[in-house]
Short mmCIF file of C-alpha atoms in Angstrom, two decimals:
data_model
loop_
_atom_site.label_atom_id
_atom_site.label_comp_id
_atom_site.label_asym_id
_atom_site.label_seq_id
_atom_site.Cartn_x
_atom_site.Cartn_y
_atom_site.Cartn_z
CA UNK Z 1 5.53 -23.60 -15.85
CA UNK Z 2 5.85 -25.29 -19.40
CA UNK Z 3 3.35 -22.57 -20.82
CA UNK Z 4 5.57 -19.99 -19.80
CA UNK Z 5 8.29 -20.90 -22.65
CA UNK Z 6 5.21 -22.13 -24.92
CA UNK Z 7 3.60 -18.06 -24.75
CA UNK Z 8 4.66 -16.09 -28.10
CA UNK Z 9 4.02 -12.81 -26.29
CA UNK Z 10 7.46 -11.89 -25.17
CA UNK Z 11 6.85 -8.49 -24.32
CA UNK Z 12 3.75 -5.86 -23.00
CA UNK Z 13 2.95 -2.47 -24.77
CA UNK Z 14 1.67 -0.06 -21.92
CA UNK Z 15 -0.53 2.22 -23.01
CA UNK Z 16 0.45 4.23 -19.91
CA UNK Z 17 -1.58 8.08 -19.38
CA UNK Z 18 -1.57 10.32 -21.55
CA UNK Z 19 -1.16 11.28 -25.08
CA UNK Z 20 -0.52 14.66 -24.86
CA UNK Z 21 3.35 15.77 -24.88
CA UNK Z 22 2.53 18.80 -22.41
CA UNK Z 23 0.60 16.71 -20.10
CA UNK Z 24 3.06 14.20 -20.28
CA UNK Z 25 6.16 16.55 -18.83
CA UNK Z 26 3.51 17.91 -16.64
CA UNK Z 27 3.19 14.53 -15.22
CA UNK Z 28 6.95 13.39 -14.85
CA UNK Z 29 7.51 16.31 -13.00
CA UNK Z 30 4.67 16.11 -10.41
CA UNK Z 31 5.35 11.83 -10.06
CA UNK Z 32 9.36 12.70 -9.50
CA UNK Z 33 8.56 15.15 -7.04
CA UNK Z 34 5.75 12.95 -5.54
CA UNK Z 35 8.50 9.71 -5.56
CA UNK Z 36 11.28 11.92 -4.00
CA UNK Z 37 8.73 12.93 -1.06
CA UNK Z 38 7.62 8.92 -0.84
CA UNK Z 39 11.43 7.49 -0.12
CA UNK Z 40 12.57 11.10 2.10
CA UNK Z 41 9.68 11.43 4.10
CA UNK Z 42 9.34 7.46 4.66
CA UNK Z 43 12.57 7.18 5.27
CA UNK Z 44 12.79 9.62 7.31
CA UNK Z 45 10.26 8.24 9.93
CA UNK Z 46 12.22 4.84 9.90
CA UNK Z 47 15.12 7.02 10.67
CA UNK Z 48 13.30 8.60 13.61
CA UNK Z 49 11.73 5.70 15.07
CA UNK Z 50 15.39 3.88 14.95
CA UNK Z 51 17.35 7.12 16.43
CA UNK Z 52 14.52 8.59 18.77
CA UNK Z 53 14.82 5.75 21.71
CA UNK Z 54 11.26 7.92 22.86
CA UNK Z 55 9.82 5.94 19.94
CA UNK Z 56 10.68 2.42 21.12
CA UNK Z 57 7.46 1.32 21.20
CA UNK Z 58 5.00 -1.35 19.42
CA UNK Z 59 3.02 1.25 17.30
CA UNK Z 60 5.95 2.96 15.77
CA UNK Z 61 7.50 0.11 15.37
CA UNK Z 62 4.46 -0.79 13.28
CA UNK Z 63 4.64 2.66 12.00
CA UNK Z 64 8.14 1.89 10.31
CA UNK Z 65 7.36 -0.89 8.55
CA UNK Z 66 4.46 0.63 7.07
CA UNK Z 67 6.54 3.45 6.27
CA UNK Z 68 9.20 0.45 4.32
CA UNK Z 69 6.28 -1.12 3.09
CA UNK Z 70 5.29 2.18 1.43
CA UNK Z 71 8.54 2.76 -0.59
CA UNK Z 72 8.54 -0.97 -1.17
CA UNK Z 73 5.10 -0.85 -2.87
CA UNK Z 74 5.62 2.83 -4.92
CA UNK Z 75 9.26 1.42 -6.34
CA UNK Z 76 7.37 -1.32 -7.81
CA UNK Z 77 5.85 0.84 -10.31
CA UNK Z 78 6.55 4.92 -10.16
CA UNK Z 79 10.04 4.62 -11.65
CA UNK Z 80 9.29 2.75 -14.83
CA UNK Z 81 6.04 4.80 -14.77
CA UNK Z 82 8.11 8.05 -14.28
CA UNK Z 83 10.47 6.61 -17.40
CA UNK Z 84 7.75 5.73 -19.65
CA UNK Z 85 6.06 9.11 -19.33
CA UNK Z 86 8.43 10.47 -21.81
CA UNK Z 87 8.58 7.28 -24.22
CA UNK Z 88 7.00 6.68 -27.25
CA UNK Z 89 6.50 3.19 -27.12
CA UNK Z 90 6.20 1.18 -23.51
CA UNK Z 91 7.26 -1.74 -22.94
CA UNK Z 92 7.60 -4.74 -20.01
CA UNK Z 93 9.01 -8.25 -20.99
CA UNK Z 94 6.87 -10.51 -20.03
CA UNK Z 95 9.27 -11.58 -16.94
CA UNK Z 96 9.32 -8.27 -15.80
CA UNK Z 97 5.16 -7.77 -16.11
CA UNK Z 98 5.06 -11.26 -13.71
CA UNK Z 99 7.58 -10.34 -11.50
CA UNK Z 100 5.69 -6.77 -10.93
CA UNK Z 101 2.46 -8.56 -10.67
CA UNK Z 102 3.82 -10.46 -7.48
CA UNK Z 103 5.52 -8.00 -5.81
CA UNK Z 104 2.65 -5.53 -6.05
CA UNK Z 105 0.51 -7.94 -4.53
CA UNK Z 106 2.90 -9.52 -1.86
CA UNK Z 107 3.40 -5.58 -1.13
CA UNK Z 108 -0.35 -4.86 -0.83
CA UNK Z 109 -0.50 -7.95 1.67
CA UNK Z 110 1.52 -6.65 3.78
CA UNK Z 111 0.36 -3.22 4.44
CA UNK Z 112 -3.16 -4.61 4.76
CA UNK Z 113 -1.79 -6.83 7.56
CA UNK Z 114 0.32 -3.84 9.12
CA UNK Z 115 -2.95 -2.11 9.08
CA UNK Z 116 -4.78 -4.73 10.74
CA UNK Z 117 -1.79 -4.77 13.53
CA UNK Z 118 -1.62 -1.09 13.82
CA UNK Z 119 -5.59 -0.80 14.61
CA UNK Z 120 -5.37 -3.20 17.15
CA UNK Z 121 -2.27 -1.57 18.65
CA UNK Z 122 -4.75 1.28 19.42
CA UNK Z 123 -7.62 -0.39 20.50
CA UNK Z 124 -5.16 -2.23 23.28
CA UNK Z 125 -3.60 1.33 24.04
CA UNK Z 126 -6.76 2.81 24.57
CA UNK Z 127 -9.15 0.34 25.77
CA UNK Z 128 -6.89 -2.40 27.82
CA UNK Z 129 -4.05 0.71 28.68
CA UNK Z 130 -2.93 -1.18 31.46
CA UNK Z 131 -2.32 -4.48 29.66
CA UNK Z 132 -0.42 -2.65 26.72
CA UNK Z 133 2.98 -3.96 27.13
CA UNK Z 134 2.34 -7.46 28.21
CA UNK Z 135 0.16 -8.02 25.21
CA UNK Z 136 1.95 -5.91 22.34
CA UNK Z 137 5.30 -7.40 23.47
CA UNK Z 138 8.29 -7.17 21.08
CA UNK Z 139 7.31 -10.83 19.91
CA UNK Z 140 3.84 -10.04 18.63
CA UNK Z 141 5.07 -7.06 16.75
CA UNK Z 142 8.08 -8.98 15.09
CA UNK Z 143 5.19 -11.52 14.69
CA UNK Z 144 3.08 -9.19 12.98
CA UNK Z 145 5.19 -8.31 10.44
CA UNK Z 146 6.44 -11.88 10.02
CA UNK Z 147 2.38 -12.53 9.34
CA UNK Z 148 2.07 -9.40 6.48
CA UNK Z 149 4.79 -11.05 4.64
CA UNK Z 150 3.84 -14.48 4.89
CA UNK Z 151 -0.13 -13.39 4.01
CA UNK Z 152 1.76 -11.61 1.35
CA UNK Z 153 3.06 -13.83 -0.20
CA UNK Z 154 0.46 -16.65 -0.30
CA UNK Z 155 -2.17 -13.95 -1.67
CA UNK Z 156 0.29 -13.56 -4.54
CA UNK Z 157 1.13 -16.74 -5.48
CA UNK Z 158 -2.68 -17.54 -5.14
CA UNK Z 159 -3.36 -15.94 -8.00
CA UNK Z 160 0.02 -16.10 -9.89
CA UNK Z 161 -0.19 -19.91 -10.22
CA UNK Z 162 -3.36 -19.06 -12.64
CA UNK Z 163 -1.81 -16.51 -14.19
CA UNK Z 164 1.72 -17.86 -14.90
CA UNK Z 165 0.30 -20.48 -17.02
CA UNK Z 166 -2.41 -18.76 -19.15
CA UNK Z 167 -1.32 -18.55 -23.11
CA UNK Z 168 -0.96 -15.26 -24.15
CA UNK Z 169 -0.94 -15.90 -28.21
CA UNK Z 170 -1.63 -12.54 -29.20
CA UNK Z 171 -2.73 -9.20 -27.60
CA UNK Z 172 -0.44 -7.95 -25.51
CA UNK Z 173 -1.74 -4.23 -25.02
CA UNK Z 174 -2.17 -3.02 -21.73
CA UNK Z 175 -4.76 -0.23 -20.90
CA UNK Z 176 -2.31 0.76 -17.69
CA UNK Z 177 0.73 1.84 -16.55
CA UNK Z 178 1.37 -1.19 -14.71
CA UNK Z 179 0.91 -4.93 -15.01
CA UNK Z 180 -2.15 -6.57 -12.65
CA UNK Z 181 -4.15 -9.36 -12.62
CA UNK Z 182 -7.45 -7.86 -14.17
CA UNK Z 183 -5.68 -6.47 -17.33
CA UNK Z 184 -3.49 -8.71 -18.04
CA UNK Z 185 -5.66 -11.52 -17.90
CA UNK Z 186 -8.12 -9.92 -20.09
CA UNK Z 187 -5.11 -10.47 -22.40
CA UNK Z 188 -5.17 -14.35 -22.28
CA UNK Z 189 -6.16 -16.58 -25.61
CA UNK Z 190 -8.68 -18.78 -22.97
CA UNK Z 191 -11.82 -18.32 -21.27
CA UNK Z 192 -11.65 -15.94 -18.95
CA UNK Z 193 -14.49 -16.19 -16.53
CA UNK Z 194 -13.05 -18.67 -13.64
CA UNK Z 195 -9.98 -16.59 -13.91
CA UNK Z 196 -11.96 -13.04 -13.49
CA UNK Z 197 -13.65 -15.06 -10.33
CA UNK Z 198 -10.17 -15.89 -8.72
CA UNK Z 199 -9.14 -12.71 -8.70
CA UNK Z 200 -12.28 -11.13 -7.62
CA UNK Z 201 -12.83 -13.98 -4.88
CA UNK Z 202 -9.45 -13.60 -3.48
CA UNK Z 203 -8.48 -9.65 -3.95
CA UNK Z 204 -11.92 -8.16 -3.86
CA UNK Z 205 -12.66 -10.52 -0.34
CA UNK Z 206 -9.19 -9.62 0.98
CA UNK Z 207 -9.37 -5.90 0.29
CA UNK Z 208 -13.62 -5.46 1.37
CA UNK Z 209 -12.93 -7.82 3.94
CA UNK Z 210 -10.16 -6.00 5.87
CA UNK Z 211 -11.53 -2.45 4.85
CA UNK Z 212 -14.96 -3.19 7.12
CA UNK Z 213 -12.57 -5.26 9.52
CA UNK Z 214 -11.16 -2.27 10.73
CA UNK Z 215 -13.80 0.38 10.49
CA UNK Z 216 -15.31 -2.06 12.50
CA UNK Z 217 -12.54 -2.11 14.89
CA UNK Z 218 -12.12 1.67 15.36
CA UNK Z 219 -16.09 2.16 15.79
CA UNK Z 220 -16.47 0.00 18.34
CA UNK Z 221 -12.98 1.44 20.11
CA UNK Z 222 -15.01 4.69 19.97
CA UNK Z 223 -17.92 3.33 21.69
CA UNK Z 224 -16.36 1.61 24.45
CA UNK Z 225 -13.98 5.27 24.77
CA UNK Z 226 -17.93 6.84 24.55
CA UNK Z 227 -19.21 4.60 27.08
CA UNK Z 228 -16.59 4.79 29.35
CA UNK Z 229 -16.25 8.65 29.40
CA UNK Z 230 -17.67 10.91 26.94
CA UNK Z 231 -15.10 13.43 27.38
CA UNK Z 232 -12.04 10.83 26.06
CA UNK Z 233 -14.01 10.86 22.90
CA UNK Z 234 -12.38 13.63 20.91
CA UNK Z 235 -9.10 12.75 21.90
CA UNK Z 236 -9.69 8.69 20.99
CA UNK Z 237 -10.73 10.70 17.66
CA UNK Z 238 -7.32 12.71 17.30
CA UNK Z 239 -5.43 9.48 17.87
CA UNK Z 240 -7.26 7.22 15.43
CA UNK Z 241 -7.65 9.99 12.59
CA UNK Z 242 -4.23 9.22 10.96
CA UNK Z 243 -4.98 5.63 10.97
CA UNK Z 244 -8.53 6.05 9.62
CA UNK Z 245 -7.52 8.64 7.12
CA UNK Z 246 -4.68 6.02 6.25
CA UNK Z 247 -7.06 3.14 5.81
CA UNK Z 248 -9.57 5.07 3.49
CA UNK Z 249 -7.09 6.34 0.96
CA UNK Z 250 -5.34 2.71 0.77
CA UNK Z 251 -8.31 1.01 0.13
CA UNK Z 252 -10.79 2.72 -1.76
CA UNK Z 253 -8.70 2.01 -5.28
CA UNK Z 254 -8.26 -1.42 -4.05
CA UNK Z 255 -12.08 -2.00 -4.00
CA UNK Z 256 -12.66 -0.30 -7.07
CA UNK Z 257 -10.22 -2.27 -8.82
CA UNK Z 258 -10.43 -5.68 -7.32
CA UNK Z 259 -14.53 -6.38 -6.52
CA UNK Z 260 -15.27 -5.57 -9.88
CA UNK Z 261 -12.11 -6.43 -11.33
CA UNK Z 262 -12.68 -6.03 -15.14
CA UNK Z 263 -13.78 -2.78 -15.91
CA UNK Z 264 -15.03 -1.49 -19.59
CA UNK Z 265 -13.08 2.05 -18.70
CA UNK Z 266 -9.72 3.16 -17.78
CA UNK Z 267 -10.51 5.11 -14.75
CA UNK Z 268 -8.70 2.01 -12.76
CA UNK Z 269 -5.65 3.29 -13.66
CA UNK Z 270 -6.25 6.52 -12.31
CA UNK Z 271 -7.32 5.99 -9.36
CA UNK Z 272 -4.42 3.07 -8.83
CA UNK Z 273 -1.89 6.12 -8.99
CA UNK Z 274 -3.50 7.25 -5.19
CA UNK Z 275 -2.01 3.47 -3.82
CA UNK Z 276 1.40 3.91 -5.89
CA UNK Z 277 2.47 7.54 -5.29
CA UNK Z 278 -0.03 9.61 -3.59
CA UNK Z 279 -0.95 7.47 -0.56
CA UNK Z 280 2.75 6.57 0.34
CA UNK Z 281 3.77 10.14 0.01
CA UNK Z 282 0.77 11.94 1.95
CA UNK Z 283 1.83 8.90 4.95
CA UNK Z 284 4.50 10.76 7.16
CA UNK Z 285 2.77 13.80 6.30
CA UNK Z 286 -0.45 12.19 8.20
CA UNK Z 287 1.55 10.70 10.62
CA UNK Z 288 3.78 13.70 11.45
CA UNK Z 289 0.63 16.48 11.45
CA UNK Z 290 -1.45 14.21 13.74
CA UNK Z 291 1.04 12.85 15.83
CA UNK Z 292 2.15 14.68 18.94
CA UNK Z 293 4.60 12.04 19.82
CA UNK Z 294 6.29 12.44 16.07
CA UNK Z 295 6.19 16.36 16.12
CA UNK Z 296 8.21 16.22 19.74
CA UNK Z 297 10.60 14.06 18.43
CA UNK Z 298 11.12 16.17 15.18
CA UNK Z 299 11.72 19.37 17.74
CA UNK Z 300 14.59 16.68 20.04
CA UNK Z 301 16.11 16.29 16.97
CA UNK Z 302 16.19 19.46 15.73
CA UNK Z 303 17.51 20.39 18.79
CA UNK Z 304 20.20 17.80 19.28
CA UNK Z 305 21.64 18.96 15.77
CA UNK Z 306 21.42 22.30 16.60
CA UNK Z 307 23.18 21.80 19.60
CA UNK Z 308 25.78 19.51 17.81
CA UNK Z 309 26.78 22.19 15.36
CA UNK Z 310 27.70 24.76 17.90
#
């Protein structure tokens, strides 16, 4: 922690975008309207899974968190993103660009272990039915969550014990609109290559690693739904599409960026925005479209207030 004080780069220059003033508004307009739908609709579900008692149940319990999670993870970065867009120069203190760092990763932990929980929520449901409440018991989901953050948090630090004490004596440009391990330690006055390796032996293996986990899991719940009766499949296909749909968008910038973490191009950053904004505000649209359970519960309470007001 010594090197910390010893660093003379106090502060980060994002390079954020775009250039262009017109694409710039463009862009603050679309990410506020984007953020807005991330904390109403997510909020919004937690809401309905707290007020609906219909809901009481392990996967929407699961289903709220992830919903947290998600506004957790995009208020990490889409404010100061959304702030930026219309600033000349961008800046993070170099406190601030660590701080990010960890919470984006401790966030990321999380949802990948809320994932992990969620799928086998469903393969329980729909291939042990009859053991569903004995084994997803309120303890195991309360567990659950209790492992995401833990998980979350040692991935971070993991990593942030290299990074803390690199010396940054110089460059401090970043090619983003957000601080992460692979740019800013391309940033450090040191040799980079164990560094590089940590990150892509602990975020690349976490993130391919838990991507096949669950494909895995949800092809071989089809095939025992298949083998079992062929007519179940389509509707073992309904109910896993908003998880699988889910899983794909969360992790396919997470592999890009993190198993080959040091790209020559910028096209990271792009992509990254689909985890930060887009993801977390296309999740209670999934979940509410695809969800029967969700939709009825939207109608009870549509009802109740209607019936409230007169």
């Amino acid at each position: 922690m010594n090197q910390l004080n010893d660093s003379t780069v106090a502060e980060f220059v994002l390079l954020g975008l775009s250039s262009s003033w017109e694409t710039k508004v463009f862009l603050m307009l679309t990410f506020s309207m984007l953020y807005l739908g991330i904390i109403l609709g997510n909020l919004f579900i937690v809401i309905l899974v707290i007020a609906d008692s219909h809901l009481h149940s392990p996967m929407y319990f699961l289903l709220a968190n992830l919903s947290l999670n998600d506004v957790w993870v995009s208020c990490t970065t889409v404010p100061k993103m959304i702030s930026d867009l219309l600033k000349e120069r961008k800046v993070i203190s170099f406190h601030s660009c660590m701080a990010q760092i960890c919470f984006i990763h401790i966030m990321g932990g999380v949802e990948m272990v809320l994932l992990i929980a969620m799928a086998f929520d469903r393969y329980i449901a729909i291939c042990k039915p009859l053991h569903y409440l004995s084994i997803m018991s309120p303890k195991i989901c309360i567990l659950f969550v209790i492992a995401g953050w833990v998980t979350g948090v040692i991935h971070a630090l993991s990593q942030f014990s290299f990074v803390i004490n690199l010396p940054f004596c110089g460059p401090n440009k970043v090619d983003s609109f957000y601080c992460d391990f692979p740019r800013i330690i391309q940033l450090a006055c040191t040799d980079r290559d164990k560094f590089e390796f940590v990150v892509a032996a602990n975020s690349g293996f976490m993130s391919m690693g838990t991507f096949f986990l669950l494909l895995l899991s949800y092809v071989f719940i089809l095939v025992t739904v298949w083998k079992r009766s062929s007519g179940d499949l389509s509707k073992a296909l309904v109910t896993l599409s908003a998880h699988i749909t889910v899983v794909v968008l969360f992790f396919t910038p997470c592999m890009f960026l993190y198993v080959w973490p040091f790209p020559t191009s910028s096209i990271d950053k792009y992509l990254f925005i689909a985890d930060f904004a887009i993801t977390p505000a296309l999740n209670p649209v999934i979940y509410t479209l695809r969800n029967k359970d969700i939709r009825v519960s939207i109608q009870r309470l549509c009802k109740r207030a209607g019936h409230d007001r007169y």
